[in-house]
Coordinates of C-alpha atoms and ligand atoms in Angstrom, one line a residue:
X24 CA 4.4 5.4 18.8
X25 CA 4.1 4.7 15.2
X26 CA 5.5 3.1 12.0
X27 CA 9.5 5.0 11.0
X28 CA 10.2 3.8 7.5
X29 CA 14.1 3.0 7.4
X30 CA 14.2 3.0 3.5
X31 CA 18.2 1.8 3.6
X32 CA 16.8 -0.9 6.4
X33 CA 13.9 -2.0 4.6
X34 CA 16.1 -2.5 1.3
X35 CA 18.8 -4.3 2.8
X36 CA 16.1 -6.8 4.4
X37 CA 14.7 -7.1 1.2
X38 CA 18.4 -8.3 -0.7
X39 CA 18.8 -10.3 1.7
X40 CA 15.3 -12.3 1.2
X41 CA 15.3 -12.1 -2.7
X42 CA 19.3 -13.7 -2.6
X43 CA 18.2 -16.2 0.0
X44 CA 15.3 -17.7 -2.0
X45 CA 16.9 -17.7 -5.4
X46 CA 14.4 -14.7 -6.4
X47 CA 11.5 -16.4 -5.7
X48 CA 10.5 -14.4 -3.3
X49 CA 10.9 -10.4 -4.1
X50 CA 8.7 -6.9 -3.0
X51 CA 5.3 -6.6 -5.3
X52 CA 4.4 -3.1 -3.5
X53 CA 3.9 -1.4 -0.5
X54 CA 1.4 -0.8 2.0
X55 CA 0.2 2.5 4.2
X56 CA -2.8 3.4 6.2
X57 CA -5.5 6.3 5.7
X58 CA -5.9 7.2 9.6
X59 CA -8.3 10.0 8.7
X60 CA -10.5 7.8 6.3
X61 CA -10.9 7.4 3.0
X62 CA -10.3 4.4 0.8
X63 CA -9.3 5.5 -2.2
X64 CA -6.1 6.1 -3.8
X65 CA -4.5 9.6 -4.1
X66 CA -2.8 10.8 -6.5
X67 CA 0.6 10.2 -4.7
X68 CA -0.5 6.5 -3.8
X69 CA -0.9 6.4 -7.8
X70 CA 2.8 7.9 -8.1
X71 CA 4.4 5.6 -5.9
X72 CA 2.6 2.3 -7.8
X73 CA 4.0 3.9 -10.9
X74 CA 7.4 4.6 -9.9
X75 CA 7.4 1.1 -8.2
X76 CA 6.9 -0.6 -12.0
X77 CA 8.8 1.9 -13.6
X78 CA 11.8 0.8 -11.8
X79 CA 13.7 -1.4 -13.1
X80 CA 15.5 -3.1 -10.8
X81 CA 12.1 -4.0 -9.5
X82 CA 11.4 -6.4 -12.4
X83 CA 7.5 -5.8 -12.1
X84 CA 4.6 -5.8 -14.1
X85 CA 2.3 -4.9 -11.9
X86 CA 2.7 -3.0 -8.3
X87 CA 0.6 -3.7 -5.3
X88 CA -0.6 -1.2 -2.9
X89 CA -1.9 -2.0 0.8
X90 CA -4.8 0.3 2.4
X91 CA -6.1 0.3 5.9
X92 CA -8.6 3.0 6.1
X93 CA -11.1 4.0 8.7
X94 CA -14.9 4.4 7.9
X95 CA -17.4 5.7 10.1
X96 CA -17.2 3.0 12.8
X97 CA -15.7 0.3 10.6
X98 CA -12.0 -0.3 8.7
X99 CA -11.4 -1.4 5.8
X100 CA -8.7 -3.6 4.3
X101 CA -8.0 -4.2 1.2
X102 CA -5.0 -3.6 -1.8
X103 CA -5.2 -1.8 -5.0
X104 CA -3.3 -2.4 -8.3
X105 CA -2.1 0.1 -11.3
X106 CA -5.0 -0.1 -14.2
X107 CA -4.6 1.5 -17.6
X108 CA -2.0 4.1 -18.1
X109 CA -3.0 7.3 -19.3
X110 CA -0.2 7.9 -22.3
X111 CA 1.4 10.2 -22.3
X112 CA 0.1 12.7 -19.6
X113 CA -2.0 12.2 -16.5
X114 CA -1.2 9.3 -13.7
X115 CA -2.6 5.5 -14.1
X116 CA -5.8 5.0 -12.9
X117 CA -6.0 2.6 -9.3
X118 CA -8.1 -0.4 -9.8
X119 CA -9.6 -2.1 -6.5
X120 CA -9.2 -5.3 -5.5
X121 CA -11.2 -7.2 -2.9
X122 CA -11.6 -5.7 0.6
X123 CA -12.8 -6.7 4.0
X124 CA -15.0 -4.4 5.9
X125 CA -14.5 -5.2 10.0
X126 CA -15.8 -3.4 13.6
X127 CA -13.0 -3.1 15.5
X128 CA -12.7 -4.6 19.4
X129 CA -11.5 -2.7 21.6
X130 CA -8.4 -3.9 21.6
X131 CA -8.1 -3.4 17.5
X132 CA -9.3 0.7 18.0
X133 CA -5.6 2.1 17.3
X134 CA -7.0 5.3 15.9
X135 CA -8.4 7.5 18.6
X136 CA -11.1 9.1 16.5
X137 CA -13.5 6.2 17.2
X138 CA -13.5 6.7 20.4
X139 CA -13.2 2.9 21.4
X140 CA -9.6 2.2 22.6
Ligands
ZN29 ZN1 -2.8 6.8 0.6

């Protein structure tokens, strides 16, 4: 079991959505989890963020990025944005937005590593 991205899927859903609402509503970013911990951004998370702005059919200033990470006991949810750009070399630096900390239930424990599920 698990999440199979279907990238010609996924963009046809998201024509569809952005025609049927006039543009009003259109992708701002993606989202991904860290099953082995760690919250921060790596250097491909940055890369993806980047290329998301950079193209230009995606007509965005700023790119979002979705994390679900596991910590110790605890996840953590949150989303991240592109900061400053490095010109010309190097990748953008990942700013943090807010995040919620939670203990999962039981019925929430989809990682087998804490040993809850
Ligand atoms: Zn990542």
């Amino acid at each position: 079991m698990g999440i199979h991205p279907d990238g010609a899927w996924q963009q046809e859903q998201l024509a569809q959505i952005y025609l049927a609402t006039d543009g009003r509503l259109s992708f701002v970013g993606d989202w991904h989890v860290h099953p082995a911990g760690g919250f921060g951004m790596s250097r491909r998370d940055r890369r993806t963020m980047a290329a998301t702005v950079d193209e230009p059919d995606s007509r965005l200033a700023v790119a979002l990025m979705g994390l679900l990470a596991q910590e110790d006991e605890h996840y953590r949810l949150g989303m991240w944005t592109l900061g400053d750009r490095r010109w010309p070399f190097g990748l953008p630096n990942a700013v943090r937005l807010p995040t919620t900390i939670w203990t999962p239930t039981a019925g929430e424990a989809f990682w087998v590593r804490l040993g809850i599920a």
